[in-house]
mmCIF file of C-alpha atoms and ligand atoms in Angstrom:
data_model
loop_
_atom_site.group_PDB
_atom_site.id
_atom_site.type_symbol
_atom_site.label_atom_id
_atom_site.label_comp_id
_atom_site.label_asym_id
_atom_site.label_seq_id
_atom_site.Cartn_x
_atom_site.Cartn_y
_atom_site.Cartn_z
ATOM 1 C CA UNK F 1 56.953 100.510 -6.324
ATOM 2 C CA UNK F 2 59.051 98.121 -4.457
ATOM 3 C CA UNK F 3 61.105 97.152 -7.654
ATOM 4 C CA UNK F 4 63.995 95.829 -5.638
ATOM 5 C CA UNK F 5 61.854 93.662 -3.459
ATOM 6 C CA UNK F 6 62.433 90.281 -5.027
ATOM 7 C CA UNK F 7 59.671 88.702 -2.968
ATOM 8 C CA UNK F 8 56.898 90.875 -4.247
ATOM 9 C CA UNK F 9 54.852 89.675 -7.200
ATOM 10 C CA UNK F 10 53.802 93.247 -7.987
ATOM 11 C CA UNK F 11 54.674 94.110 -11.581
ATOM 12 C CA UNK F 12 54.301 97.342 -13.591
ATOM 13 C CA UNK F 13 51.761 96.978 -16.395
ATOM 14 C CA UNK F 14 50.337 99.433 -19.095
ATOM 15 C CA UNK F 15 47.291 97.877 -20.817
ATOM 16 C CA UNK F 16 45.530 99.530 -23.715
ATOM 17 C CA UNK F 17 41.646 98.948 -23.727
ATOM 18 C CA UNK F 18 40.659 99.560 -27.416
ATOM 19 C CA UNK F 19 37.054 99.109 -26.472
ATOM 20 C CA UNK F 20 34.565 99.031 -29.599
ATOM 21 C CA UNK F 21 37.118 100.629 -31.895
ATOM 22 C CA UNK F 22 39.289 99.528 -34.907
ATOM 23 C CA UNK F 23 38.538 97.137 -37.691
ATOM 24 C CA UNK F 24 41.008 94.198 -38.019
ATOM 25 C CA UNK F 25 43.142 96.039 -40.488
ATOM 26 C CA UNK F 26 43.316 99.232 -38.202
ATOM 27 C CA UNK F 27 44.123 96.942 -35.233
ATOM 28 C CA UNK F 28 46.911 95.329 -37.338
ATOM 29 C CA UNK F 29 48.378 98.791 -38.269
ATOM 30 C CA UNK F 30 48.354 99.932 -34.656
ATOM 31 C CA UNK F 31 50.067 96.760 -33.470
ATOM 32 C CA UNK F 32 52.755 97.276 -35.985
ATOM 33 C CA UNK F 33 53.264 100.866 -34.982
ATOM 34 C CA UNK F 34 53.602 99.888 -31.396
ATOM 35 C CA UNK F 35 56.267 97.212 -32.034
ATOM 36 C CA UNK F 36 58.066 99.657 -34.289
ATOM 37 C CA UNK F 37 58.001 102.367 -31.628
ATOM 38 C CA UNK F 38 58.984 100.206 -28.596
ATOM 39 C CA UNK F 39 62.621 100.553 -27.640
ATOM 40 C CA UNK F 40 64.533 97.277 -27.538
ATOM 41 C CA UNK F 41 65.224 97.736 -23.787
ATOM 42 C CA UNK F 42 61.590 97.817 -23.117
ATOM 43 C CA UNK F 43 60.984 94.735 -25.033
ATOM 44 C CA UNK F 44 63.771 92.774 -23.385
ATOM 45 C CA UNK F 45 63.216 93.959 -20.000
ATOM 46 C CA UNK F 46 59.871 92.431 -19.121
ATOM 47 C CA UNK F 47 60.496 93.266 -15.484
ATOM 48 C CA UNK F 48 60.428 96.893 -16.156
ATOM 49 C CA UNK F 49 56.912 97.241 -17.594
ATOM 50 C CA UNK F 50 54.645 94.845 -19.251
ATOM 51 C CA UNK F 51 52.651 96.059 -22.110
ATOM 52 C CA UNK F 52 49.158 94.779 -22.968
ATOM 53 C CA UNK F 53 46.532 95.368 -25.427
ATOM 54 C CA UNK F 54 42.708 94.581 -25.305
ATOM 55 C CA UNK F 55 41.279 94.510 -28.683
ATOM 56 C CA UNK F 56 37.714 93.398 -29.543
ATOM 57 C CA UNK F 57 37.064 89.717 -29.725
ATOM 58 C CA UNK F 58 37.181 89.599 -33.496
ATOM 59 C CA UNK F 59 40.589 91.284 -33.548
ATOM 60 C CA UNK F 60 42.321 88.987 -31.068
ATOM 61 C CA UNK F 61 43.568 86.677 -33.884
ATOM 62 C CA UNK F 62 44.884 89.399 -36.089
ATOM 63 C CA UNK F 63 47.010 90.954 -33.210
ATOM 64 C CA UNK F 64 48.490 87.570 -32.570
ATOM 65 C CA UNK F 65 51.805 88.184 -34.293
ATOM 66 C CA UNK F 66 52.738 90.993 -31.789
ATOM 67 C CA UNK F 67 51.424 89.195 -28.717
ATOM 68 C CA UNK F 68 52.815 86.559 -26.542
ATOM 69 C CA UNK F 69 54.330 84.067 -27.103
ATOM 70 C CA UNK F 70 55.229 85.191 -30.541
ATOM 71 C CA UNK F 71 55.710 88.941 -29.836
ATOM 72 C CA UNK F 72 56.260 91.126 -26.783
ATOM 73 C CA UNK F 73 52.718 92.394 -26.057
ATOM 74 C CA UNK F 74 50.398 90.759 -23.628
ATOM 75 C CA UNK F 75 46.883 90.023 -25.135
ATOM 76 C CA UNK F 76 43.835 90.586 -23.182
ATOM 77 C CA UNK F 77 40.129 90.432 -24.054
ATOM 78 C CA UNK F 78 37.734 93.177 -22.792
ATOM 79 C CA UNK F 79 35.324 90.654 -21.332
ATOM 80 C CA UNK F 80 34.739 86.985 -20.705
ATOM 81 C CA UNK F 81 31.731 84.830 -19.979
ATOM 82 C CA UNK F 82 31.068 83.455 -16.446
ATOM 83 C CA UNK F 83 30.269 79.997 -17.939
ATOM 84 C CA UNK F 84 32.887 77.717 -19.442
ATOM 85 C CA UNK F 85 30.547 76.908 -22.461
ATOM 86 C CA UNK F 86 26.945 76.074 -23.287
ATOM 87 C CA UNK F 87 23.676 77.640 -24.397
ATOM 88 C CA UNK F 88 24.707 81.341 -23.802
ATOM 89 C CA UNK F 89 24.173 83.192 -27.069
ATOM 90 C CA UNK F 90 26.604 86.017 -27.611
ATOM 91 C CA UNK F 91 28.999 84.879 -24.987
ATOM 92 C CA UNK F 92 32.757 83.843 -25.285
ATOM 93 C CA UNK F 93 34.116 81.589 -22.657
ATOM 94 C CA UNK F 94 37.674 81.426 -21.034
ATOM 95 C CA UNK F 95 38.835 78.418 -23.006
ATOM 96 C CA UNK F 96 37.847 80.290 -26.260
ATOM 97 C CA UNK F 97 39.789 83.258 -25.274
ATOM 98 C CA UNK F 98 42.916 81.119 -24.607
ATOM 99 C CA UNK F 99 42.265 79.322 -27.752
ATOM 100 C CA UNK F 100 42.183 82.700 -29.717
ATOM 101 C CA UNK F 101 45.558 83.687 -28.138
ATOM 102 C CA UNK F 102 44.436 85.862 -25.225
ATOM 103 C CA UNK F 103 46.122 85.374 -21.994
ATOM 104 C CA UNK F 104 43.819 87.520 -19.944
ATOM 105 C CA UNK F 105 40.608 89.412 -19.704
ATOM 106 C CA UNK F 106 39.357 92.672 -18.276
ATOM 107 C CA UNK F 107 36.416 92.045 -15.926
ATOM 108 C CA UNK F 108 34.096 94.490 -14.216
ATOM 109 C CA UNK F 109 34.698 97.552 -16.492
ATOM 110 C CA UNK F 110 32.385 100.303 -15.606
ATOM 111 C CA UNK F 111 30.906 100.320 -19.202
ATOM 112 C CA UNK F 112 29.949 96.694 -18.661
ATOM 113 C CA UNK F 113 28.389 97.442 -15.299
ATOM 114 C CA UNK F 114 26.506 100.429 -16.660
ATOM 115 C CA UNK F 115 25.434 99.471 -20.137
ATOM 116 C CA UNK F 116 25.027 95.739 -19.677
ATOM 117 C CA UNK F 117 23.901 95.668 -16.032
ATOM 118 C CA UNK F 118 26.702 93.520 -14.912
ATOM 119 C CA UNK F 119 26.383 93.259 -11.167
ATOM 120 C CA UNK F 120 28.766 92.265 -8.391
ATOM 121 C CA UNK F 121 27.468 88.555 -8.464
ATOM 122 C CA UNK F 122 28.127 88.027 -12.123
ATOM 123 C CA UNK F 123 31.526 89.765 -11.847
ATOM 124 C CA UNK F 124 32.552 87.473 -8.991
ATOM 125 C CA UNK F 125 31.605 84.478 -11.179
ATOM 126 C CA UNK F 126 33.577 85.795 -14.097
ATOM 127 C CA UNK F 127 36.668 86.442 -11.914
ATOM 128 C CA UNK F 128 36.578 82.931 -10.472
ATOM 129 C CA UNK F 129 35.872 81.177 -13.759
ATOM 130 C CA UNK F 130 38.606 83.107 -15.595
ATOM 131 C CA UNK F 131 41.283 82.492 -13.011
ATOM 132 C CA UNK F 132 40.335 78.762 -12.719
ATOM 133 C CA UNK F 133 40.785 78.585 -16.595
ATOM 134 C CA UNK F 134 44.222 79.987 -16.406
ATOM 135 C CA UNK F 135 43.547 83.466 -17.631
ATOM 136 C CA UNK F 136 45.084 86.542 -16.163
ATOM 137 C CA UNK F 137 42.373 88.977 -14.758
ATOM 138 C CA UNK F 138 42.271 92.760 -14.557
ATOM 139 C CA UNK F 139 39.457 93.421 -12.188
ATOM 140 C CA UNK F 140 38.116 96.944 -12.490
ATOM 141 C CA UNK F 141 36.489 99.018 -9.583
ATOM 142 C CA UNK F 142 35.651 102.513 -9.158
ATOM 143 C CA UNK F 143 33.016 105.089 -8.068
ATOM 144 C CA UNK F 144 30.614 107.301 -9.869
ATOM 145 C CA UNK F 145 30.869 111.023 -9.431
ATOM 146 C CA UNK F 146 27.944 111.319 -6.997
ATOM 147 C CA UNK F 147 29.545 108.699 -4.714
ATOM 148 C CA UNK F 148 32.844 110.614 -4.691
ATOM 149 C CA UNK F 149 31.060 113.933 -4.146
ATOM 150 C CA UNK F 150 29.255 112.259 -1.180
ATOM 151 C CA UNK F 151 32.644 111.186 0.229
ATOM 152 C CA UNK F 152 31.708 107.489 0.060
ATOM 153 C CA UNK F 153 34.308 106.535 -2.681
ATOM 154 C CA UNK F 154 36.380 104.341 -0.364
ATOM 155 C CA UNK F 155 33.525 102.271 0.968
ATOM 156 C CA UNK F 156 32.041 101.966 -2.561
ATOM 157 C CA UNK F 157 35.264 100.675 -4.024
ATOM 158 C CA UNK F 158 35.962 98.324 -1.137
ATOM 159 C CA UNK F 159 32.392 96.838 -1.465
ATOM 160 C CA UNK F 160 32.927 96.349 -5.194
ATOM 161 C CA UNK F 161 36.275 94.581 -4.383
ATOM 162 C CA UNK F 162 35.048 92.453 -1.509
ATOM 163 C CA UNK F 163 32.114 91.192 -3.709
ATOM 164 C CA UNK F 164 34.241 90.499 -6.709
ATOM 165 C CA UNK F 165 36.790 88.423 -4.700
ATOM 166 C CA UNK F 166 34.141 86.651 -2.639
ATOM 167 C CA UNK F 167 34.367 83.300 -4.674
ATOM 168 C CA UNK F 168 38.169 83.097 -4.416
ATOM 169 C CA UNK F 169 40.343 80.948 -2.257
ATOM 170 C CA UNK F 170 43.889 81.839 -1.181
ATOM 171 C CA UNK F 171 45.344 80.015 -4.151
ATOM 172 C CA UNK F 172 43.852 82.408 -6.510
ATOM 173 C CA UNK F 173 45.996 85.348 -5.151
ATOM 174 C CA UNK F 174 48.813 84.960 -7.603
ATOM 175 C CA UNK F 175 50.303 87.475 -10.091
ATOM 176 C CA UNK F 176 47.512 86.431 -12.510
ATOM 177 C CA UNK F 177 45.134 88.735 -10.450
ATOM 178 C CA UNK F 178 45.520 92.304 -11.120
ATOM 179 C CA UNK F 179 43.275 95.248 -9.960
ATOM 180 C CA UNK F 180 42.523 98.416 -11.681
ATOM 181 C CA UNK F 181 41.137 101.514 -9.935
ATOM 182 C CA UNK F 182 39.061 103.464 -12.426
ATOM 183 C CA UNK F 183 36.839 106.331 -11.117
ATOM 184 C CA UNK F 184 33.827 106.315 -13.451
ATOM 185 C CA UNK F 185 33.924 110.106 -13.599
ATOM 186 C CA UNK F 186 37.423 109.957 -15.009
ATOM 187 C CA UNK F 187 36.886 107.544 -17.815
ATOM 188 C CA UNK F 188 36.779 109.208 -21.171
ATOM 189 C CA UNK F 189 36.142 112.620 -19.795
ATOM 190 C CA UNK F 190 39.633 114.060 -20.041
ATOM 191 C CA UNK F 191 39.540 114.737 -16.161
ATOM 192 C CA UNK F 192 41.926 112.170 -14.530
ATOM 193 C CA UNK F 193 42.022 111.828 -10.697
ATOM 194 C CA UNK F 194 44.685 113.856 -9.064
ATOM 195 C CA UNK F 195 47.907 111.816 -8.422
ATOM 196 C CA UNK F 196 47.263 112.309 -4.606
ATOM 197 C CA UNK F 197 43.653 111.089 -4.890
ATOM 198 C CA UNK F 198 44.546 108.150 -7.150
ATOM 199 C CA UNK F 199 47.423 107.139 -4.815
ATOM 200 C CA UNK F 200 45.242 107.342 -1.664
ATOM 201 C CA UNK F 201 42.700 104.973 -3.187
ATOM 202 C CA UNK F 202 45.403 102.589 -4.234
ATOM 203 C CA UNK F 203 46.820 102.693 -0.599
ATOM 204 C CA UNK F 204 43.304 101.981 0.658
ATOM 205 C CA UNK F 205 42.771 99.070 -1.635
ATOM 206 C CA UNK F 206 46.213 97.686 -0.757
ATOM 207 C CA UNK F 207 45.476 98.049 2.948
ATOM 208 C CA UNK F 208 42.172 96.370 2.689
ATOM 209 C CA UNK F 209 43.701 93.595 0.581
ATOM 210 C CA UNK F 210 46.369 93.047 3.179
ATOM 211 C CA UNK F 211 43.852 92.911 6.109
ATOM 212 C CA UNK F 212 41.791 90.283 4.281
ATOM 213 C CA UNK F 213 44.219 88.360 2.301
ATOM 214 C CA UNK F 214 47.583 88.988 4.037
ATOM 215 C CA UNK F 215 50.724 89.368 1.897
ATOM 216 C CA UNK F 216 49.489 87.567 -1.292
ATOM 217 C CA UNK F 217 46.447 89.966 -1.202
ATOM 218 C CA UNK F 218 48.539 93.160 -0.652
ATOM 219 C CA UNK F 219 50.888 92.073 -3.417
ATOM 220 C CA UNK F 220 48.525 92.632 -6.308
ATOM 221 C CA UNK F 221 49.465 94.947 -9.040
ATOM 222 C CA UNK F 222 46.977 97.890 -8.874
ATOM 223 C CA UNK F 223 46.580 99.850 -12.119
ATOM 224 C CA UNK F 224 45.022 103.349 -12.392
ATOM 225 C CA UNK F 225 42.605 104.067 -15.201
ATOM 226 C CA UNK F 226 40.713 107.188 -16.259
ATOM 227 C CA UNK F 227 41.917 109.793 -18.737
ATOM 228 C CA UNK F 228 45.654 108.869 -18.562
ATOM 229 C CA UNK F 229 47.482 110.856 -21.077
ATOM 230 C CA UNK F 230 51.140 111.484 -22.009
ATOM 231 C CA UNK F 231 50.863 114.730 -20.072
ATOM 232 C CA UNK F 232 49.747 113.232 -16.768
ATOM 233 C CA UNK F 233 51.205 109.617 -16.830
ATOM 234 C CA UNK F 234 54.528 110.699 -15.222
ATOM 235 C CA UNK F 235 53.110 112.522 -12.282
ATOM 236 C CA UNK F 236 50.564 109.684 -11.516
ATOM 237 C CA UNK F 237 53.279 107.049 -11.446
ATOM 238 C CA UNK F 238 55.563 109.392 -9.440
ATOM 239 C CA UNK F 239 52.763 109.681 -6.655
ATOM 240 C CA UNK F 240 53.808 106.090 -5.656
ATOM 241 C CA UNK F 241 51.345 103.078 -4.981
ATOM 242 C CA UNK F 242 50.360 103.004 -8.798
ATOM 243 C CA UNK F 243 51.707 100.073 -10.545
ATOM 244 C CA UNK F 244 50.736 101.167 -14.059
ATOM 245 C CA UNK F 245 47.785 102.059 -16.211
ATOM 246 C CA UNK F 246 44.581 100.827 -17.899
ATOM 247 C CA UNK F 247 44.342 103.270 -20.848
ATOM 248 C CA UNK F 248 41.296 103.901 -23.156
ATOM 249 C CA UNK F 249 41.392 106.763 -25.522
ATOM 250 C CA UNK F 250 45.109 107.408 -25.444
ATOM 251 C CA UNK F 251 45.858 103.745 -26.284
ATOM 252 C CA UNK F 252 44.332 104.158 -29.876
ATOM 253 C CA UNK F 253 47.302 106.174 -31.053
ATOM 254 C CA UNK F 254 50.680 104.701 -30.972
ATOM 255 C CA UNK F 255 52.459 107.896 -30.277
ATOM 256 C CA UNK F 256 50.395 108.685 -27.077
ATOM 257 C CA UNK F 257 50.401 105.029 -25.897
ATOM 258 C CA UNK F 258 54.121 104.787 -26.333
ATOM 259 C CA UNK F 259 54.681 107.884 -24.456
ATOM 260 C CA UNK F 260 52.596 106.592 -21.509
ATOM 261 C CA UNK F 261 54.587 103.290 -21.540
ATOM 262 C CA UNK F 262 57.799 105.295 -21.383
ATOM 263 C CA UNK F 263 56.567 107.337 -18.476
ATOM 264 C CA UNK F 264 55.562 104.023 -16.643
ATOM 265 C CA UNK F 265 58.918 102.512 -17.283
ATOM 266 C CA UNK F 266 61.056 105.271 -16.252
ATOM 267 C CA UNK F 267 59.530 106.604 -13.130
HETATM 268 C C1 LIG E 301 39.057 102.849 -19.763
HETATM 269 O O1 LIG E 301 38.041 102.768 -20.310
HETATM 270 O O2 LIG E 301 39.399 101.809 -19.148
HETATM 271 C C2 LIG E 301 39.685 104.015 -19.708
HETATM 272 C C3 LIG E 301 40.614 104.243 -18.806
HETATM 273 O O3 LIG E 301 39.382 105.006 -20.651
HETATM 274 P P1 LIG E 301 40.120 106.525 -20.795
HETATM 275 O O4 LIG E 301 41.593 106.311 -20.741
HETATM 276 O O5 LIG E 301 39.741 106.980 -22.179
HETATM 277 O O6 LIG E 301 39.619 107.395 -19.786
#
């Protein structure tokens, strides 16, 4: 990563996606363990790596003491409604997330695309609405196994990206827009992309962003997600072009999440 390039807005991030896990007391315990295990240098040096957590909606409030502005962690929701407010039963809008203390939201996770039929159009509306409201966005893209096996993974990911960004204007390309490449076949399977394959996709994404959105586009932080563990985080980061991680399973234990954070900070 171009850490000495002061003109870049790229930032290293490690974000834990807690999915539908942890009751509030458990989230509270994990938050405490994380804070206790973070070295003071990491907490003080925000430019080294930013650490985020994405608990369930109902645990947002209880993790507040450890999240910005009171604490060092950045708080994300796992989803956000496309609409500001209204008669949308079961939805939570951007202003409600900000009100609950979340500064950002994950959008377009493959589990939402698959289990809740979120399509490119809906994801594009969510991205635009969230950015307009002032949230940070982690936009997820990634191909299923059969697409990778057919060799169409790059075009699949670029098509998801192009659709998701289609409602944006140049002003939206700030450091509040982060991307995450998460191959579907790597999520929760224990089989991560090889560092070379992950880095190749990140370069493809960045190249496409540069072609379409010039420097502000190419400057996005691009995280990798999919079976990141203490044992592979270092080699993934070392491959270059990877600005950090979105971590599922391994973020549910302080020890493994802290080890991944350390790898991201030191490489
Ligand atoms: C995820 O769901 O975003 C994810 C990366 O999960 P895991 O790390 O468990 O593969």
